Coordinates of C-alpha atoms and ligand atoms in Angstrom, one line a residue:
M1 CA 91.1 129.7 103.5
Q2 CA 88.1 130.4 105.5
F3 CA 85.8 133.1 104.7
V4 CA 85.2 133.8 108.1
D5 CA 88.0 131.8 110.6
L6 CA 86.4 131.4 114.0
N7 CA 88.8 128.7 114.9
A8 CA 91.6 131.3 115.8
Q9 CA 89.5 133.9 117.7
Q10 CA 88.8 130.8 119.6
Q11 CA 92.4 129.6 120.4
R12 CA 92.8 133.0 121.7
I13 CA 89.9 133.0 124.3
R14 CA 89.4 129.0 124.7
E15 CA 90.5 128.8 128.4
D16 CA 88.3 131.6 129.4
I17 CA 84.9 130.0 127.5
D18 CA 85.6 127.0 129.0
L19 CA 85.7 128.0 132.4
R20 CA 82.4 130.1 131.9
I21 CA 80.7 127.1 130.3
K22 CA 81.7 125.1 133.2
Q23 CA 80.5 128.5 135.4
V24 CA 76.7 128.2 133.6
L25 CA 76.5 124.3 134.3
D26 CA 77.6 124.5 138.0
H27 CA 74.9 127.2 138.3
G28 CA 72.2 125.7 136.5
R29 CA 70.5 128.2 135.4
Y30 CA 70.0 128.2 132.0
I31 CA 66.9 130.4 131.4
M32 CA 67.7 133.9 132.1
G33 CA 70.8 133.6 134.4
P34 CA 73.2 135.8 136.0
E35 CA 75.3 135.9 133.3
I36 CA 72.6 137.8 131.0
D37 CA 72.2 140.6 133.6
E38 CA 76.7 140.8 133.1
L39 CA 76.0 141.2 129.2
E40 CA 73.7 143.7 129.2
N41 CA 75.6 145.8 131.3
Q42 CA 78.6 145.4 129.5
L43 CA 77.0 145.9 126.2
S44 CA 75.7 148.9 127.5
E45 CA 78.5 150.3 128.6
Y46 CA 80.1 149.1 125.1
T47 CA 77.6 151.1 123.1
G48 CA 76.9 153.7 125.2
A49 CA 73.0 152.9 125.3
K50 CA 71.0 153.5 128.4
H51 CA 69.0 149.7 127.9
T52 CA 70.1 146.7 126.4
I53 CA 68.2 143.5 125.9
A54 CA 69.6 140.4 125.0
C55 CA 67.6 138.0 123.0
S56 CA 67.6 134.9 121.0
S57 CA 68.6 136.5 117.3
G58 CA 68.9 139.2 115.4
T59 CA 65.8 138.5 113.4
D60 CA 63.9 138.5 116.8
A61 CA 65.8 141.8 117.7
L62 CA 64.0 143.4 114.7
L63 CA 60.6 141.6 115.7
I64 CA 60.9 142.9 119.3
A65 CA 61.8 146.5 118.7
M66 CA 58.9 146.3 116.0
M67 CA 56.3 145.0 118.0
A68 CA 57.7 147.8 121.1
A69 CA 57.0 150.3 118.4
G70 CA 53.4 148.9 117.9
V71 CA 53.9 148.0 114.5
G72 CA 51.0 146.1 112.8
A73 CA 48.7 145.2 110.6
G74 CA 48.2 147.3 107.3
D75 CA 51.3 149.8 109.0
E76 CA 53.9 151.0 106.7
V77 CA 57.8 150.6 107.4
I78 CA 60.5 152.0 105.5
T79 CA 63.7 150.2 104.9
T80 CA 66.3 149.2 101.9
P81 CA 65.7 146.7 99.5
F82 CA 69.5 145.9 99.7
T83 CA 69.8 143.8 103.3
F84 CA 69.5 140.2 104.6
I85 CA 65.7 139.0 103.9
A86 CA 64.9 139.4 108.0
T87 CA 64.8 143.1 107.9
G88 CA 61.7 142.8 105.2
E89 CA 60.4 139.6 107.0
M90 CA 59.8 141.0 110.1
I91 CA 57.3 143.9 108.6
G92 CA 56.2 140.9 107.2
L93 CA 55.5 138.7 109.6
L94 CA 53.5 141.9 111.3
N95 CA 51.2 141.8 108.8
A96 CA 52.5 145.4 108.0
H97 CA 54.4 146.5 104.6
P98 CA 57.7 147.0 103.7
V99 CA 58.4 150.6 101.7
F100 CA 61.6 150.7 99.8
V101 CA 63.8 153.3 99.4
D102 CA 66.7 153.2 97.1
I103 CA 70.5 153.4 98.5
E104 CA 73.5 155.6 98.2
E105 CA 75.7 154.5 95.3
D106 CA 79.2 154.2 97.3
T107 CA 78.3 153.3 100.6
Y108 CA 75.2 150.7 99.9
N109 CA 73.2 152.1 102.6
I110 CA 69.7 153.3 102.4
D111 CA 69.7 157.2 100.8
A112 CA 68.2 159.8 103.2
S113 CA 67.5 162.3 100.9
K114 CA 64.3 159.9 99.2
I115 CA 62.9 158.8 102.7
E116 CA 60.3 161.5 103.2
A117 CA 58.8 161.5 99.9
V118 CA 57.3 158.2 100.8
I119 CA 56.2 159.0 104.4
T120 CA 52.8 158.6 104.7
E121 CA 49.9 158.6 107.5
K122 CA 50.9 154.7 107.8
T123 CA 54.4 154.8 108.3
K124 CA 55.0 153.6 111.8
A125 CA 58.9 153.0 111.6
I126 CA 61.7 153.8 109.5
V127 CA 64.5 150.6 109.6
P128 CA 68.0 151.8 107.9
V129 CA 70.2 149.4 107.8
S130 CA 74.1 149.8 108.9
L131 CA 75.4 147.6 105.8
Y132 CA 78.5 145.5 105.8
G133 CA 79.3 147.4 109.1
Q134 CA 79.2 151.1 107.8
P135 CA 76.1 153.4 110.0
A136 CA 73.6 154.4 107.5
D137 CA 73.3 158.4 107.4
M138 CA 71.7 158.5 111.3
H139 CA 71.7 162.2 111.3
K140 CA 69.6 163.2 108.7
I141 CA 66.8 160.1 109.5
N142 CA 66.7 160.7 112.7
E143 CA 65.7 164.3 111.8
I144 CA 63.2 163.0 109.4
G145 CA 61.9 160.8 112.2
R146 CA 62.0 163.7 114.5
N147 CA 59.4 165.9 112.6
Y148 CA 57.1 163.1 111.8
N149 CA 57.4 161.2 115.0
I150 CA 58.3 158.0 113.8
P151 CA 60.4 155.9 115.5
V152 CA 63.8 155.1 113.9
I153 CA 65.2 151.3 114.5
E154 CA 68.8 150.8 113.1
D155 CA 69.1 147.5 111.7
A156 CA 72.1 147.0 113.4
A157 CA 73.4 143.4 112.7
Q158 CA 76.3 143.8 110.7
S159 CA 77.7 147.1 112.3
F160 CA 78.0 146.3 116.4
G161 CA 81.1 148.1 116.8
G162 CA 81.2 150.6 114.2
E163 CA 81.0 154.3 114.9
Y164 CA 79.0 157.7 113.5
K165 CA 80.1 160.9 114.4
G166 CA 81.7 159.4 117.1
R167 CA 79.2 157.4 118.5
K168 CA 78.7 153.7 118.7
S169 CA 76.3 151.7 116.1
C170 CA 73.4 150.7 118.7
N171 CA 73.1 153.8 120.5
L172 CA 72.1 156.0 117.4
S173 CA 68.7 156.1 117.3
S174 CA 65.0 155.7 118.8
M175 CA 65.8 151.5 118.9
A176 CA 68.3 149.5 117.5
A177 CA 68.9 145.8 117.0
T178 CA 71.9 143.4 116.4
S179 CA 72.7 139.7 115.9
F180 CA 75.3 137.6 117.5
F181 CA 75.1 134.8 114.9
P182 CA 78.5 133.2 115.0
A183 CA 79.7 135.0 111.6
K184 CA 79.1 138.5 112.6
P185 CA 81.6 141.0 114.3
L186 CA 80.4 139.8 117.4
G187 CA 79.1 136.0 117.5
C188 CA 78.2 133.8 119.7
Y189 CA 77.9 130.0 119.6
G190 CA 74.8 129.7 118.2
D191 CA 71.7 132.0 117.7
G192 CA 71.5 135.5 119.6
G193 CA 71.0 139.0 119.5
A194 CA 70.0 142.3 121.5
V195 CA 68.0 145.3 121.0
F196 CA 69.2 148.7 122.7
T197 CA 67.1 152.2 123.4
D198 CA 67.7 155.0 125.6
N199 CA 64.1 155.4 126.1
D200 CA 62.6 153.8 129.3
D201 CA 59.4 153.1 128.1
L202 CA 60.5 151.3 125.2
A203 CA 63.0 149.3 127.1
A204 CA 60.2 147.9 128.7
A205 CA 58.1 147.3 126.4
M206 CA 60.9 145.5 124.7
K207 CA 61.3 143.5 127.5
E208 CA 57.8 142.3 127.8
V209 CA 57.8 141.5 124.5
R210 CA 61.2 139.3 124.9
N211 CA 59.2 137.3 127.6
H212 CA 55.7 136.5 126.0
G213 CA 54.3 140.1 127.0
Q214 CA 55.0 139.1 130.6
S215 CA 55.5 142.1 132.9
E216 CA 55.2 140.3 135.9
R217 CA 55.1 136.5 136.5
Y218 CA 52.1 135.3 134.7
H219 CA 50.5 138.8 134.2
H220 CA 50.6 139.6 130.3
P221 CA 49.8 143.3 129.3
R222 CA 51.0 142.5 125.5
I223 CA 51.6 140.0 123.0
G224 CA 55.1 138.6 123.0
I225 CA 57.3 135.6 122.0
N226 CA 59.8 133.4 123.5
G227 CA 62.6 135.6 122.5
R228 CA 65.3 134.9 125.2
I229 CA 68.8 134.8 124.8
D230 CA 70.5 131.1 126.4
T231 CA 72.4 131.8 129.4
M232 CA 75.5 129.7 127.6
Q233 CA 75.2 132.3 125.0
A234 CA 75.5 135.3 127.3
A235 CA 78.3 133.8 128.8
I236 CA 80.3 133.1 125.4
L237 CA 79.5 136.4 124.7
L238 CA 81.2 137.8 127.9
S239 CA 84.4 136.1 126.8
K240 CA 84.5 137.4 123.3
L241 CA 83.2 141.1 124.3
S242 CA 86.6 141.1 126.2
I243 CA 88.7 140.9 123.1
F244 CA 86.3 142.8 121.0
Q245 CA 87.7 146.4 120.9
S246 CA 90.9 145.0 119.6
E247 CA 89.1 142.5 116.5
V248 CA 87.7 146.0 115.7
E249 CA 90.8 147.0 115.1
L250 CA 92.5 144.1 113.5
R251 CA 89.8 144.1 110.9
N252 CA 90.4 147.8 110.3
E253 CA 94.0 146.6 109.2
V254 CA 93.0 144.2 107.5
A255 CA 90.4 146.2 105.3
G256 CA 93.4 148.8 104.8
R257 CA 95.3 145.8 103.5
Y258 CA 92.8 145.2 101.0
D259 CA 92.5 148.6 100.3
D260 CA 96.1 148.8 99.6
L261 CA 96.5 145.5 97.8
L262 CA 93.3 146.3 95.6
K263 CA 94.1 149.9 94.7
D264 CA 95.0 149.4 91.1
T265 CA 92.5 146.6 90.1
E266 CA 89.4 147.4 88.4
L267 CA 87.6 146.1 91.5
K268 CA 86.0 148.9 93.3
T269 CA 86.8 148.8 97.1
P270 CA 84.6 149.7 100.1
F271 CA 83.8 153.5 100.7
V272 CA 83.4 154.5 104.3
K273 CA 82.6 158.1 104.8
E274 CA 85.0 160.4 107.0
H275 CA 82.6 160.4 109.9
N276 CA 82.1 156.4 110.0
V277 CA 84.7 153.7 111.9
S278 CA 83.5 150.2 110.0
V279 CA 83.4 147.2 111.9
Y280 CA 83.9 145.2 108.0
A281 CA 81.5 142.8 109.0
Q282 CA 82.0 142.1 104.7
Y283 CA 84.7 143.4 102.7
T284 CA 82.7 144.1 99.8
V285 CA 84.1 145.0 96.3
R286 CA 82.1 145.8 93.1
T287 CA 82.4 145.2 89.3
S288 CA 80.5 144.3 86.1
E289 CA 82.4 141.4 85.8
R290 CA 81.6 139.8 88.7
D291 CA 81.6 136.3 87.0
K292 CA 85.1 136.2 85.9
Y293 CA 86.3 136.9 89.6
L294 CA 84.4 134.5 91.3
N295 CA 85.1 132.0 88.8
T296 CA 88.6 132.7 89.4
L297 CA 88.6 133.3 93.1
K298 CA 86.9 129.6 93.1
D299 CA 89.3 127.3 91.1
N300 CA 92.2 129.0 93.7
N301 CA 90.1 127.8 96.6
I302 CA 89.1 131.5 98.0
P303 CA 85.8 131.3 99.2
T304 CA 83.5 134.5 98.2
A305 CA 79.8 135.2 98.7
I306 CA 77.6 137.7 97.6
H307 CA 75.7 140.4 100.0
Y308 CA 73.1 140.4 98.6
P309 CA 72.2 138.8 95.2
V310 CA 68.4 139.7 94.8
P311 CA 67.5 142.7 96.3
L312 CA 64.3 142.6 99.0
N313 CA 61.8 144.2 96.2
L314 CA 62.4 141.3 93.8
Q315 CA 61.9 138.4 96.0
P316 CA 59.2 136.3 95.2
V317 CA 57.5 137.0 98.8
F318 CA 57.0 140.8 98.2
S319 CA 56.2 140.7 94.2
Y320 CA 52.7 141.5 95.7
L321 CA 54.0 145.0 96.2
N322 CA 54.5 145.5 92.5
Q323 CA 58.0 146.6 92.7
G324 CA 59.8 144.7 89.9
E325 CA 62.7 145.4 88.3
G326 CA 64.0 149.0 87.3
S327 CA 62.3 150.1 90.9
F328 CA 64.9 150.9 92.7
P329 CA 68.0 150.9 90.3
V330 CA 71.0 151.5 92.5
A331 CA 70.0 148.8 94.9
E332 CA 69.2 146.3 91.5
K333 CA 72.8 147.3 89.9
A334 CA 74.6 146.7 93.3
S335 CA 73.2 143.5 93.6
Q336 CA 74.5 142.6 90.1
E337 CA 78.3 143.5 90.9
V338 CA 79.0 143.6 94.5
F339 CA 80.7 140.3 95.9
S340 CA 82.8 139.9 99.5
L341 CA 86.1 138.8 100.2
P342 CA 87.3 136.4 102.9
M343 CA 87.1 138.8 106.5
H344 CA 87.9 138.3 110.0
P345 CA 90.7 139.7 112.2
Y346 CA 92.8 136.8 112.0
L347 CA 93.0 137.0 108.5
A348 CA 97.1 136.4 107.2
R349 CA 98.7 139.0 105.0
E350 CA 100.2 136.0 103.4
D351 CA 96.5 135.2 102.5
Q352 CA 95.7 138.1 101.2
W353 CA 98.6 138.9 99.2
K354 CA 97.4 135.5 97.4
I355 CA 94.0 136.7 97.1
A356 CA 95.4 140.1 95.8
E357 CA 97.7 138.0 93.3
V358 CA 94.4 136.0 91.8
I359 CA 92.4 139.1 91.6
K360 CA 95.4 140.9 89.6
A361 CA 95.4 138.0 87.1
V362 CA 92.1 137.8 86.3
Ligands
LIG401 C1 72.1 138.8 109.9 C2 71.4 139.7 109.9 C3 69.7 139.7 110.4 C4 69.6 138.8 111.0 O1 70.4 138.2 112.4 P1 69.9 136.8 112.8 O2 70.8 136.9 114.0 O3 70.6 136.1 111.9 O4 68.6 136.2 113.4 C5 69.0 141.1 110.1 N1 69.7 142.1 109.6 C6 70.9 142.5 108.9 C7 71.0 143.4 108.1 C8 71.4 141.0 109.0 O5 73.0 140.8 108.4

């Protein structure tokens, strides 16, 4: 059993992928080839965002969005401590400081009711993370952003395909950043990502940042990065996008089966708010006796993972913030109690039955 089985998906679309790769080899435009425009158009159509700019990774997507928002040395960026390192890391890379806000107990997303209290004159952006595939409380966060004139950048690396009140993740705030890392809900065969916005000026800025701050050839009004996506990866994503919505539905079926199978166990299954659709980037459960479960699952060759065992405030790289243990009790407790089960659209019922049996036997 695999934690994420990319092979089952590949079998479904292998011919189309082969064909699209061949087309790239034939036209030879490996950098900024025609597949990238096509992908960006389709991603805009899928999410509803006016502008999509595909780029080199989810990490670079966060960097591009924050650079376009003007985040720089000494600025503050509000985010959650319960996320993958990249969210805080890109804030630090720009010599800005992450300002962490604790999470909601049930969704593990940033607690929007605690954001306003940490806004200062230096706050340059709010970066909520739509963790495990479920959008954060975007309405409330956008309202705060509007009131203080601060852009909201959704870290949608795990939530592409998710929905909030009938709108797709990546189209919920000023800007959004997603990842096409192979194991994400929509993944390519290498690194890739994208940024999204409805704002023409931010879109132009992000386009420039993606390509060395270039506005036209060899004319550079700003500092940028080499943040382009490979044409080859765009071609692969076009193929994968054609079956993606059906995979979102399959993921929800898999999650629904887990919910049923585990409802009488002591594991706390994921909570998805009524107005949200999760894309279940992870199926993450919770228990105060995590080690016991992890060991037994391991003994039965069932792979698991912990997202995430150390909140960012306790990472050595952010120790300079002096927010040690006890600073964010909800996130810190979650980091000690959560673990994720195998999750992908093609996970067999039989495998889920086996997982549930092993869990029940603990
Ligand atoms: C995966 C992930 C990223 C980084 O994406 P990459 O494509 O791996 O660079 C950023 N934020 C979150 C929440 C992620 O899960």
